[in-house]
Amino acid sequence: GKTSGIRMNVASCPSQDLAKTNRVFVNIGDGEGLGLGKAAEVHVDLGGYVYLAKVDSRVGARCVGLNAVQRRELRVALGDELPVSVVRAGSIRPASAVTMEVDYTTKRTDPIEIDAMQLTELVKSRLANFVASPGQGYVIDFFGTNLLLKIASVMMEEVVKRASLQESTEFSFMKAPSSAIRVKGSQTQKREIFKADFSFERMGIGGLDKEFSDIFRRAFASRVFPADTIKKLGISHVKGMLLFGPPGTGKTLIARQIGKMLNGKEPKVVNGPEILNKYVGQSEENVRNLFKDAEDEYTQRGEESELHIIIFDEIDAICKQRGSTRDGTGVHDTVVNQLLSKIDGVNALNNILVIGMTNRKDMIDEALVRPGRLEVHVEISLPDEQGRQQILRIHTASMRDNSLLEKDVNLDEIASRTKNYSGAEIEGLCKSAAAFALNRQIDFRDIHKAVDVKQVTVRHDDFRNALTEVTPAFGIGRDDFENALLGGFIHHGVRMQDIVDAGRGFREEVQYSQRNPLMSVL
Ligand SMILES: Nc1ncnc2c1ncn2[C@@H]1O[C@H](COP(=O)(O)OP(=O)(O)OP(=O)(O)O)[C@@H](O)[C@H]1O
Ligand SMILES: [Mg+2]
């Protein structure tokens, strides 16, 4: 549905009044090229966002006039070049629901109250046929006050990247984080699921940004919408998800920290083995108890109930394939059954999200991971180089804050040399480096002599030494390799040499290649 793009230079919006129409402007000559001869306005794609374009004689040739909000969301300055292409209006489907963040356009701190119904009417009349994507902003004159409305999410049957705003679209509003505006009469108000100011790195979780955005998009996005909107649309929320991946990659860490990024109820975190109890029926009762609060609140408040999150760490301990345990008692099976019936019950509940974590996805009972149950699967894999940099920064933060980290420490280099290390192994590496630094200070002739703590600074060499002490579980087993070579090889000829060379190449690939995230030579 797109014609090939032409490049245009960014100009300012021709007038203050036009800025508030939230359209973009081109001159008459360029307008004809875009099909503006016949139509009064057309949809154009500008750097990934879709806008409604109109003709204005004040705009120069090969220029597109953008207001300040549009320039900000596109991250462009006056004079920058942008590709402009026409978007066929029919190619974009109507949004079923949209949430917008409401703020002042200027830095104002006086509180005002905005009525969501009135705002909905204004938005429907001023933004009809606009195509909206998350991140796009609009200026609306709300009875004399200029408001900035920023798209938070757009939904059709599920969350989408863009859709058009229509009479049938359900609008909900929430105040922008830290804005003094209050929006009354909008149920989204209660559903600000995430704390406004959380950051993964501050929570001590490194290298999982992509995984997190996956988790949020798939499990939480639909929960931002008011309950009655969801009901009208006949959408059901994701009820469960499974985080899986190798040991030491941060699954338990996420379980412990997830409460810190969410508003509302603290999640219940239980460890799989904790649930199991040797007394008959007790394990099943433990499972039932976990769901009790959510059920009670749902009975009382229905769809208004807050979200209850239940996290099962090491869920493989309780959800092994049924019939797989050898003791023949079947105790395990009944626990799995109990959990399944609770999760299926959630169908009627809608206020529960169950998150299971495991490093043995292969062991999990298949019935548990079917659609409608723990249906969203997110892999928490070994960190890539950038992730390792973040994790190194996290685990050296306290050394740095106390000025115990020497200037010569190059975390980027360490990150590049720690391929296949898990988060836990990188933490171990930092501890080991600190131990090397301590050792340097100990006078072995007089071990009682006090160590001057200010002297215990960690150097790059300490990390180099640590690299030989802490090695990753995945990837090359250096000792095995060296042991196998103890007696050396007798090179019988070209074929033998080829095989050894191939083996060495393989080993290098495992150790250094940036392309293969997980591979090992056994
Ligand atoms: N992504 C990460 N960012 C920062 N630290 C990490 C990360 N991953 C692991 N760590 C460190 O390693 C420790 C152990 O990790 P964690 O217990 O979360 O691993 P896990 O994925 O639950 O492993 P397992 O599958 O064996 O249970 C964490 O407490 C943390 O200090
Ligand atoms: Mg764990």
Coordinates of C-alpha atoms and ligand atoms in Angstrom, one line a residue:
G1 CA 0.0 0.0 0.0
K2 CA 2.9 2.4 -0.2
T3 CA 4.3 4.4 -3.1
S4 CA 8.0 4.7 -3.2
G5 CA 9.3 7.4 -0.8
I6 CA 10.7 10.8 -1.7
R7 CA 13.0 12.6 0.6
M8 CA 12.0 15.9 2.2
N9 CA 13.5 18.4 4.6
V10 CA 12.0 19.0 8.0
A11 CA 10.5 22.5 8.4
S12 CA 8.4 24.1 11.1
C13 CA 4.6 24.1 11.1
P14 CA 3.4 27.1 9.1
S15 CA 1.4 28.6 12.1
Q16 CA 0.6 28.1 15.7
D17 CA -3.0 27.3 15.0
L18 CA -2.1 24.7 12.4
A19 CA 0.2 23.1 14.9
K20 CA -2.8 22.2 16.9
T21 CA -4.5 20.4 14.0
N22 CA -1.8 17.7 14.4
R23 CA -1.4 17.4 10.7
V24 CA 1.8 17.8 8.6
F25 CA 2.1 20.3 5.7
V26 CA 3.6 20.3 2.3
N27 CA 3.6 22.8 -0.5
I28 CA 1.3 22.6 -3.5
G29 CA 3.8 21.2 -5.9
D30 CA 4.8 18.4 -3.6
G31 CA 1.2 17.9 -2.6
E32 CA 0.3 17.0 -6.2
G33 CA 3.0 14.3 -6.2
L34 CA 1.4 12.8 -3.1
G35 CA -2.0 12.8 -4.6
L36 CA -3.2 15.8 -2.8
G37 CA -4.7 17.2 -5.9
K38 CA -7.8 15.1 -5.6
A39 CA -8.1 14.6 -1.9
A40 CA -8.0 17.3 0.8
E41 CA -5.6 15.2 2.9
V42 CA -3.7 11.9 2.6
H43 CA -2.0 9.6 5.0
V44 CA 1.8 9.7 4.7
D45 CA 4.5 7.6 6.3
L46 CA 7.3 9.7 7.8
G47 CA 10.1 7.9 9.4
G48 CA 7.8 5.1 10.6
Y49 CA 4.9 7.1 11.9
V50 CA 1.8 7.8 9.9
Y51 CA 0.4 11.4 9.7
L52 CA -2.3 13.2 7.8
A53 CA -0.8 15.6 5.3
K54 CA -2.4 18.8 3.9
V55 CA -1.2 21.4 1.5
D56 CA -0.1 24.9 2.7
S57 CA 1.4 27.5 0.5
R58 CA 3.7 28.8 3.2
V59 CA 5.8 25.6 3.2
G60 CA 8.8 25.5 0.9
A61 CA 9.4 23.1 -1.9
R62 CA 10.7 19.6 -0.9
C63 CA 9.9 20.5 2.7
V64 CA 7.4 19.0 5.2
G65 CA 6.2 21.2 8.0
L66 CA 6.1 19.5 11.4
N67 CA 5.0 20.8 14.8
A68 CA 7.4 20.5 17.8
V69 CA 5.7 17.4 19.2
Q70 CA 6.0 15.6 15.8
R71 CA 9.7 16.6 15.5
R72 CA 10.3 15.3 19.0
E73 CA 8.7 11.9 18.4
L74 CA 10.6 11.5 15.1
R75 CA 13.8 12.7 16.8
V76 CA 14.5 15.2 14.0
A77 CA 15.6 18.8 13.9
L78 CA 14.7 21.5 11.3
G79 CA 16.6 20.8 8.1
D80 CA 16.9 17.1 8.6
E81 CA 15.9 14.8 5.8
L82 CA 13.1 12.3 6.1
P83 CA 11.6 9.7 3.7
V84 CA 8.0 10.5 2.9
S85 CA 5.6 8.0 1.3
V86 CA 1.9 7.8 0.8
V87 CA 0.0 5.2 2.8
R88 CA -3.3 4.0 1.3
A89 CA -6.0 4.7 3.9
G90 CA -7.7 1.3 3.3
S91 CA -4.5 -0.5 4.2
I92 CA -4.9 0.5 7.9
R93 CA -7.6 -1.1 10.0
P94 CA -9.5 0.7 12.8
A95 CA -8.2 0.4 16.4
S96 CA -10.6 -1.2 18.8
A97 CA -9.0 0.4 21.8
V98 CA -6.3 3.0 22.5
T99 CA -4.8 4.3 25.7
M100 CA -3.2 7.8 25.9
E101 CA -1.1 9.5 28.4
V102 CA -2.2 13.0 29.3
D103 CA 0.2 15.8 30.1
Y104 CA 0.5 19.6 29.7
T105 CA 2.4 20.7 26.6
T106 CA 4.5 23.0 28.7
K107 CA 6.1 22.5 32.1
R108 CA 3.2 23.4 34.3
T109 CA 2.8 22.0 37.8
D110 CA -0.7 23.3 38.7
P111 CA -3.2 20.5 39.2
I112 CA -6.2 20.4 37.0
E113 CA -8.9 17.8 36.6
I114 CA -9.8 16.5 33.2
D115 CA -13.1 14.7 32.5
A116 CA -12.4 11.6 30.5
M117 CA -15.8 11.7 28.8
Q118 CA -15.3 15.3 27.5
L119 CA -11.8 14.4 26.4
T120 CA -13.0 11.4 24.6
E121 CA -15.5 13.6 22.6
L122 CA -12.7 16.1 21.7
V123 CA -10.4 13.3 20.6
K124 CA -13.0 11.7 18.5
S125 CA -13.8 14.9 16.7
R126 CA -10.2 16.2 16.3
L127 CA -8.4 13.0 15.6
A128 CA -10.9 11.1 13.5
N129 CA -9.1 9.0 10.8
F130 CA -5.7 9.6 12.3
V131 CA -3.4 6.6 12.3
A132 CA -1.8 6.1 15.7
S133 CA 1.2 4.3 16.9
P134 CA 2.6 4.0 20.4
G135 CA 4.9 7.0 21.1
Q136 CA 3.0 9.4 18.8
G137 CA 1.8 12.6 20.4
Y138 CA -1.1 15.0 19.7
V139 CA -1.9 18.5 20.9
I140 CA -5.5 19.1 22.0
D141 CA -6.9 22.4 23.2
F142 CA -9.0 21.3 26.1
F143 CA -11.2 24.3 26.8
G144 CA -8.2 26.7 26.7
T145 CA -5.6 24.4 28.2
N146 CA -3.2 22.8 25.7
L147 CA -2.8 19.1 26.5
L148 CA -0.3 16.7 25.1
L149 CA -1.8 13.3 24.5
K150 CA 0.7 10.5 23.9
I151 CA -0.3 7.1 22.6
A152 CA 0.6 4.4 25.1
S153 CA -0.9 1.4 23.4
V154 CA -3.1 0.6 20.4
M155 CA -5.1 -2.6 20.1
M156 CA -7.2 -4.4 17.6
E157 CA -7.8 -8.0 18.7
E158 CA -4.4 -7.8 20.2
V159 CA -1.8 -5.1 20.8
V160 CA -0.6 -3.8 17.4
K161 CA 1.9 -1.3 16.1
R162 CA -0.5 1.0 14.4
A163 CA -4.2 1.4 13.7
S164 CA -6.6 4.2 12.8
L165 CA -8.7 6.2 15.3
Q166 CA -12.4 5.9 14.6
E167 CA -15.8 6.6 16.1
S168 CA -15.9 3.0 17.3
T169 CA -12.6 3.1 19.0
E170 CA -12.6 3.0 22.8
F171 CA -10.4 5.6 24.3
S172 CA -8.9 5.5 27.8
F173 CA -6.7 8.1 29.4
M174 CA -4.2 8.1 32.1
K175 CA -2.1 10.9 33.4
A176 CA 1.5 11.0 32.3
P177 CA 4.0 10.0 35.0
S178 CA 4.8 12.9 37.3
S179 CA 2.2 15.1 35.6
A180 CA -0.1 17.2 37.9
I181 CA -3.1 16.5 35.7
R182 CA -5.8 14.3 37.1
V183 CA -8.1 12.4 34.8
K184 CA -11.4 11.6 36.3
G185 CA -13.9 9.1 35.1
S186 CA -11.4 6.9 33.3
Q187 CA -10.9 3.4 34.7
T188 CA -7.4 3.3 33.4
Q189 CA -6.5 5.4 36.3
K190 CA -6.5 2.3 38.6
R191 CA -4.7 0.2 36.1
E192 CA -1.3 1.8 36.0
I193 CA 0.4 -1.5 36.3
F194 CA 4.0 -0.4 36.1
K195 CA 5.7 2.0 38.4
A196 CA 6.6 5.1 36.4
D197 CA 10.3 5.2 37.2
F198 CA 11.6 1.7 37.2
S199 CA 14.8 0.7 35.5
F200 CA 16.2 -2.8 35.1
E201 CA 19.7 -1.8 35.8
R202 CA 18.8 -0.1 39.0
M203 CA 17.0 -3.3 40.0
G204 CA 20.3 -5.1 39.4
I205 CA 19.1 -7.0 36.3
G206 CA 21.4 -6.8 33.3
G207 CA 21.1 -7.7 29.7
L208 CA 17.4 -8.8 29.7
D209 CA 15.8 -5.6 28.3
K210 CA 14.6 -7.4 25.2
E211 CA 13.2 -10.4 27.2
F212 CA 11.5 -7.9 29.5
S213 CA 9.8 -6.0 26.7
D214 CA 8.6 -9.4 25.4
I215 CA 7.2 -10.3 28.8
F216 CA 5.5 -7.0 29.1
R217 CA 4.1 -6.8 25.7
R218 CA 2.7 -10.3 25.8
A219 CA 1.5 -10.6 29.4
F220 CA 0.7 -7.2 30.6
A221 CA -0.3 -5.0 27.6
S222 CA -3.9 -6.0 27.5
R223 CA -4.2 -5.4 31.2
V224 CA -3.6 -1.6 30.7
F225 CA -7.1 -1.4 29.3
P226 CA -10.1 -0.9 31.4
A227 CA -12.0 -4.1 32.3
D228 CA -15.2 -3.1 30.4
T229 CA -13.3 -2.4 27.3
I230 CA -11.7 -5.8 27.4
K231 CA -15.1 -7.4 28.0
K232 CA -16.7 -5.6 25.0
L233 CA -13.9 -6.7 22.8
G234 CA -14.1 -10.3 24.0
I235 CA -10.4 -10.4 24.7
S236 CA -9.0 -12.7 27.4
H237 CA -5.8 -11.8 29.1
V238 CA -2.8 -14.0 29.1
K239 CA -3.1 -16.1 32.3
G240 CA 0.3 -17.7 32.5
M241 CA 3.8 -17.6 31.2
L242 CA 6.9 -19.7 31.4
L243 CA 10.4 -18.3 31.7
F244 CA 13.0 -20.8 30.9
G245 CA 16.7 -20.9 30.2
P246 CA 20.1 -22.1 31.5
P247 CA 21.1 -21.9 35.2
G248 CA 22.3 -18.6 36.5
T249 CA 20.8 -16.4 33.9
G250 CA 18.6 -14.4 36.3
K251 CA 15.3 -16.2 36.5
T252 CA 15.1 -16.2 40.3
L253 CA 16.4 -12.6 40.3
I254 CA 13.5 -11.6 38.1
A255 CA 11.1 -13.4 40.4
R256 CA 12.4 -11.5 43.4
Q257 CA 12.4 -8.1 41.7
I258 CA 9.2 -8.2 39.6
G259 CA 7.2 -6.7 42.5
K260 CA 9.4 -3.6 42.4
M261 CA 8.3 -2.6 39.0
L262 CA 4.6 -3.2 39.4
N263 CA 2.1 -1.0 41.2
G264 CA -0.4 -2.7 43.4
K265 CA -0.2 -6.1 44.9
E266 CA 3.1 -7.7 45.7
P267 CA 3.5 -10.9 43.7
K268 CA 3.5 -14.2 45.6
V269 CA 6.7 -15.9 45.0
V270 CA 7.1 -19.6 45.9
N271 CA 9.8 -22.0 45.3
G272 CA 8.7 -25.3 43.6
P273 CA 10.1 -27.6 46.2
E274 CA 8.6 -25.5 49.0
I275 CA 5.1 -26.5 47.9
L276 CA 5.8 -30.2 48.3
N277 CA 4.9 -31.7 51.7
K278 CA 5.2 -35.3 52.8
Y279 CA 1.7 -35.4 54.3
V280 CA -1.0 -36.6 52.1
G281 CA -3.0 -33.8 50.6
Q282 CA -0.9 -31.0 52.1
S283 CA 0.9 -30.2 48.9
E284 CA -2.4 -29.8 47.1
E285 CA -3.7 -27.6 49.8
N286 CA -0.6 -25.4 49.6
V287 CA -1.4 -24.9 45.9
R288 CA -5.0 -24.0 46.7
N289 CA -4.0 -21.5 49.3
L290 CA -1.9 -19.6 46.9
F291 CA -4.9 -18.8 44.7
K292 CA -7.2 -18.1 47.6
D293 CA -6.6 -14.3 47.9
A294 CA -7.2 -13.8 44.2
E295 CA -10.4 -15.8 44.3
D296 CA -11.7 -13.9 47.3
E297 CA -11.1 -10.6 45.8
Y298 CA -12.7 -11.6 42.5
T299 CA -15.8 -12.7 44.4
Q300 CA -16.0 -9.3 46.0
R301 CA -14.9 -6.9 43.3
G302 CA -15.3 -8.8 40.1
E303 CA -13.5 -7.2 37.1
E304 CA -12.4 -4.4 39.4
S305 CA -10.1 -6.8 41.2
E306 CA -6.4 -6.0 41.1
L307 CA -4.0 -8.3 39.3
H308 CA -2.6 -11.1 41.4
I309 CA 0.7 -12.5 40.3
I310 CA 1.8 -15.9 41.4
I311 CA 5.4 -16.9 40.6
F312 CA 6.5 -20.5 40.8
D313 CA 10.3 -20.6 40.8
E314 CA 11.7 -24.0 39.9
I315 CA 8.3 -25.1 38.7
D316 CA 9.9 -28.3 37.3
A317 CA 10.0 -29.6 40.9
I318 CA 6.2 -29.7 41.0
C319 CA 5.3 -30.0 37.4
K320 CA 7.3 -33.0 36.2
Q321 CA 5.6 -35.0 33.5
R322 CA 2.9 -36.9 35.1
G323 CA 3.6 -40.6 35.6
S324 CA 7.3 -39.8 35.4
T325 CA 8.1 -40.1 39.1
R326 CA 9.2 -43.5 40.0
D327 CA 7.9 -43.8 43.6
G328 CA 4.6 -45.0 42.3
T329 CA 2.6 -43.0 44.8
G330 CA 1.2 -40.6 42.3
V331 CA 1.5 -37.8 44.8
H332 CA 3.2 -35.6 42.3
D333 CA 0.4 -36.2 39.7
T334 CA -2.2 -34.9 42.0
V335 CA -0.2 -31.7 42.7
V336 CA 0.0 -31.1 38.9
N337 CA -3.7 -31.7 38.6
Q338 CA -4.5 -29.3 41.3
L339 CA -2.4 -26.6 39.7
L340 CA -4.0 -27.2 36.3
S341 CA -7.5 -27.0 37.7
K342 CA -6.6 -23.7 39.5
I343 CA -5.2 -22.2 36.3
D344 CA -8.2 -23.3 34.3
G345 CA -10.4 -21.8 37.0
V346 CA -8.6 -18.6 36.3
N347 CA -10.6 -18.5 33.1
A348 CA -13.5 -17.3 35.0
L349 CA -11.3 -15.2 37.3
N350 CA -9.3 -13.1 34.8
N351 CA -7.4 -11.5 37.7
I352 CA -4.5 -13.9 38.0
L353 CA -1.2 -14.2 36.2
V354 CA 0.9 -17.3 36.9
I355 CA 4.5 -17.2 36.1
G356 CA 6.6 -20.4 36.1
M357 CA 10.4 -20.4 35.9
T358 CA 12.6 -23.4 35.1
N359 CA 15.9 -24.4 33.7
R360 CA 14.4 -27.7 32.6
K361 CA 11.7 -26.9 30.2
D362 CA 12.0 -30.4 28.8
M363 CA 10.8 -31.8 32.1
I364 CA 7.6 -29.8 32.4
D365 CA 4.3 -31.6 32.0
E366 CA 3.0 -30.7 28.6
A367 CA -0.5 -30.1 29.8
L368 CA 0.8 -27.1 31.8
V369 CA 2.2 -25.2 28.8
R370 CA -0.8 -25.6 26.5
P371 CA -2.8 -22.5 25.3
G372 CA -4.9 -21.0 28.1
R373 CA -2.4 -22.1 30.7
L374 CA 1.3 -21.1 30.8
E375 CA 1.0 -20.2 27.1
V376 CA 3.6 -17.5 26.7
H377 CA 7.1 -18.9 26.7
V378 CA 10.0 -16.5 27.1
E379 CA 13.6 -17.7 26.9
I380 CA 16.0 -16.2 29.3
S381 CA 19.3 -16.9 27.5
L382 CA 22.9 -16.4 28.2
P383 CA 23.7 -12.6 27.9
D384 CA 25.2 -11.2 24.8
E385 CA 28.2 -8.8 24.9
Q386 CA 26.1 -5.8 25.7
G387 CA 24.2 -7.7 28.3
R388 CA 27.5 -8.8 29.9
Q389 CA 28.7 -5.2 30.0
Q390 CA 25.5 -4.3 31.9
I391 CA 25.9 -7.2 34.3
L392 CA 29.6 -6.3 34.9
R393 CA 28.6 -2.8 35.7
I394 CA 25.9 -4.0 38.2
H395 CA 28.3 -6.3 40.0
T396 CA 31.2 -3.8 40.1
A397 CA 28.9 -0.9 41.2
S398 CA 29.8 -1.1 44.8
M399 CA 33.5 -1.2 44.1
R400 CA 33.1 1.8 41.9
D401 CA 31.0 3.8 44.3
N402 CA 33.7 3.2 47.0
S403 CA 36.5 4.1 44.7
L404 CA 38.0 0.7 44.9
L405 CA 38.0 0.1 41.1
E406 CA 41.2 1.1 39.4
K407 CA 40.9 3.3 36.3
D408 CA 42.7 0.7 34.2
V409 CA 39.8 -1.8 34.6
N410 CA 38.2 -2.1 31.1
L411 CA 34.8 -3.7 31.5
D412 CA 34.3 -3.7 27.7
E413 CA 37.3 -5.9 27.2
I414 CA 36.1 -8.2 30.0
A415 CA 32.7 -8.4 28.4
S416 CA 34.2 -9.4 25.1
R417 CA 36.2 -12.1 26.8
T418 CA 33.3 -13.7 28.7
K419 CA 31.3 -15.3 25.9
N420 CA 29.1 -18.1 27.2
Y421 CA 29.3 -16.8 30.8
S422 CA 25.9 -16.6 32.6
G423 CA 25.0 -13.7 34.8
A424 CA 25.8 -15.8 37.9
E425 CA 29.2 -16.6 36.5
I426 CA 29.9 -13.0 35.8
E427 CA 29.0 -12.2 39.4
G428 CA 31.5 -15.0 40.4
L429 CA 34.1 -13.4 38.2
C430 CA 33.8 -10.0 40.0
K431 CA 34.0 -11.7 43.4
S432 CA 37.1 -13.6 42.2
A433 CA 38.7 -10.4 41.0
A434 CA 38.0 -8.9 44.4
A435 CA 39.6 -11.9 46.1
F436 CA 42.7 -11.5 44.0
A437 CA 42.9 -7.8 45.0
L438 CA 42.6 -8.8 48.7
N439 CA 45.2 -11.4 48.4
R440 CA 47.7 -8.8 47.2
Q441 CA 47.3 -7.0 50.4
I442 CA 47.8 -9.9 52.8
D443 CA 51.2 -10.2 54.2
F444 CA 51.7 -13.9 54.6
R445 CA 54.6 -13.4 57.0
D446 CA 52.3 -11.6 59.4
I447 CA 48.7 -12.5 58.6
H448 CA 47.5 -10.6 61.7
K449 CA 48.7 -7.4 60.3
A450 CA 45.7 -5.1 59.6
V451 CA 44.9 -4.7 56.0
D452 CA 44.5 -1.1 54.9
V453 CA 41.0 -1.3 53.2
K454 CA 41.7 1.8 51.1
Q455 CA 44.5 -0.1 49.5
V456 CA 42.3 -2.9 48.4
T457 CA 41.7 -1.6 44.9
V458 CA 40.7 -4.0 42.1
R459 CA 42.9 -3.8 38.9
H460 CA 42.4 -5.0 35.4
D461 CA 44.9 -7.8 36.1
D462 CA 42.7 -9.1 38.9
F463 CA 40.0 -9.6 36.3
R464 CA 42.4 -11.3 34.0
N465 CA 43.4 -13.7 36.8
A466 CA 39.7 -14.2 37.6
L467 CA 39.0 -15.2 34.0
T468 CA 41.3 -18.2 34.5
E469 CA 39.6 -19.1 37.7
V470 CA 36.0 -18.7 36.8
T471 CA 35.1 -20.5 33.6
P472 CA 31.7 -20.9 32.0
A473 CA 29.7 -24.1 32.2
F474 CA 28.7 -23.7 28.6
G475 CA 31.1 -23.6 25.7
I476 CA 34.6 -25.0 25.9
G477 CA 35.8 -27.1 28.7
R478 CA 39.3 -25.9 28.7
D479 CA 40.6 -28.5 31.1
D480 CA 39.2 -31.4 29.2
F481 CA 40.7 -30.0 26.1
E482 CA 44.1 -29.6 27.6
N483 CA 44.0 -33.0 29.3
A484 CA 43.1 -34.6 26.0
L485 CA 46.2 -33.0 24.5
L486 CA 48.5 -34.0 27.4
G487 CA 50.5 -36.4 25.3
G488 CA 50.3 -34.3 22.2
F489 CA 49.3 -35.5 18.8
I490 CA 51.3 -37.4 16.3
H491 CA 50.6 -35.8 13.0
H492 CA 50.2 -38.7 10.6
G493 CA 49.6 -36.5 7.6
V494 CA 47.5 -34.0 5.9
R495 CA 44.2 -35.5 6.8
M496 CA 45.1 -35.6 10.5
Q497 CA 46.3 -32.0 10.3
D498 CA 43.0 -31.0 8.7
I499 CA 41.0 -32.6 11.5
V500 CA 43.0 -30.9 14.1
D501 CA 42.7 -27.5 12.4
A502 CA 38.9 -28.0 12.0
G503 CA 38.7 -28.8 15.7
R504 CA 40.7 -25.7 16.6
G505 CA 38.5 -23.6 14.4
F506 CA 35.5 -25.0 16.1
R507 CA 36.9 -24.2 19.5
E508 CA 37.7 -20.6 18.5
E509 CA 34.2 -20.2 17.1
V510 CA 32.7 -21.3 20.4
Q511 CA 34.9 -19.1 22.4
Y512 CA 34.9 -15.9 20.4
S513 CA 32.3 -15.8 17.7
Q514 CA 29.6 -13.2 18.2
R515 CA 27.2 -15.0 16.0
N516 CA 26.6 -18.2 17.9
P517 CA 25.0 -17.4 21.2
L518 CA 25.1 -20.9 22.6
M519 CA 27.2 -23.8 21.3
S520 CA 29.5 -26.2 23.0
V521 CA 32.1 -28.6 22.1
L522 CA 32.0 -31.7 24.3
Ligands
LIG1 N1 20.9 -10.9 34.2 C1 21.6 -10.8 35.3 N2 21.9 -9.5 35.8 C2 22.5 -9.4 36.9 N3 22.9 -10.4 37.8 C3 22.6 -11.6 37.4 C4 21.9 -11.9 36.1 N4 21.7 -13.2 36.0 C5 22.3 -13.8 37.2 N5 22.8 -12.8 38.0 C6 23.4 -13.0 39.3 O1 23.5 -14.4 39.5 C7 22.7 -14.8 40.6 C8 22.0 -16.1 40.4 O2 21.1 -16.0 39.4 P1 19.6 -16.6 39.5 O3 19.5 -17.3 40.8 O4 18.6 -15.6 39.2 O5 19.7 -17.6 38.3 P2 18.5 -18.6 37.8 O6 18.3 -18.2 36.4 O7 17.4 -18.6 38.7 O8 19.3 -20.0 37.8 P3 18.6 -21.5 38.0 O9 18.0 -21.9 36.7 O10 19.8 -22.3 38.4 O11 17.6 -21.3 39.2 C9 21.8 -13.6 40.9 O12 21.4 -13.5 42.2 C10 22.6 -12.4 40.4 O13 23.5 -12.0 41.4
MG2 MG 16.6 -20.0 40.0

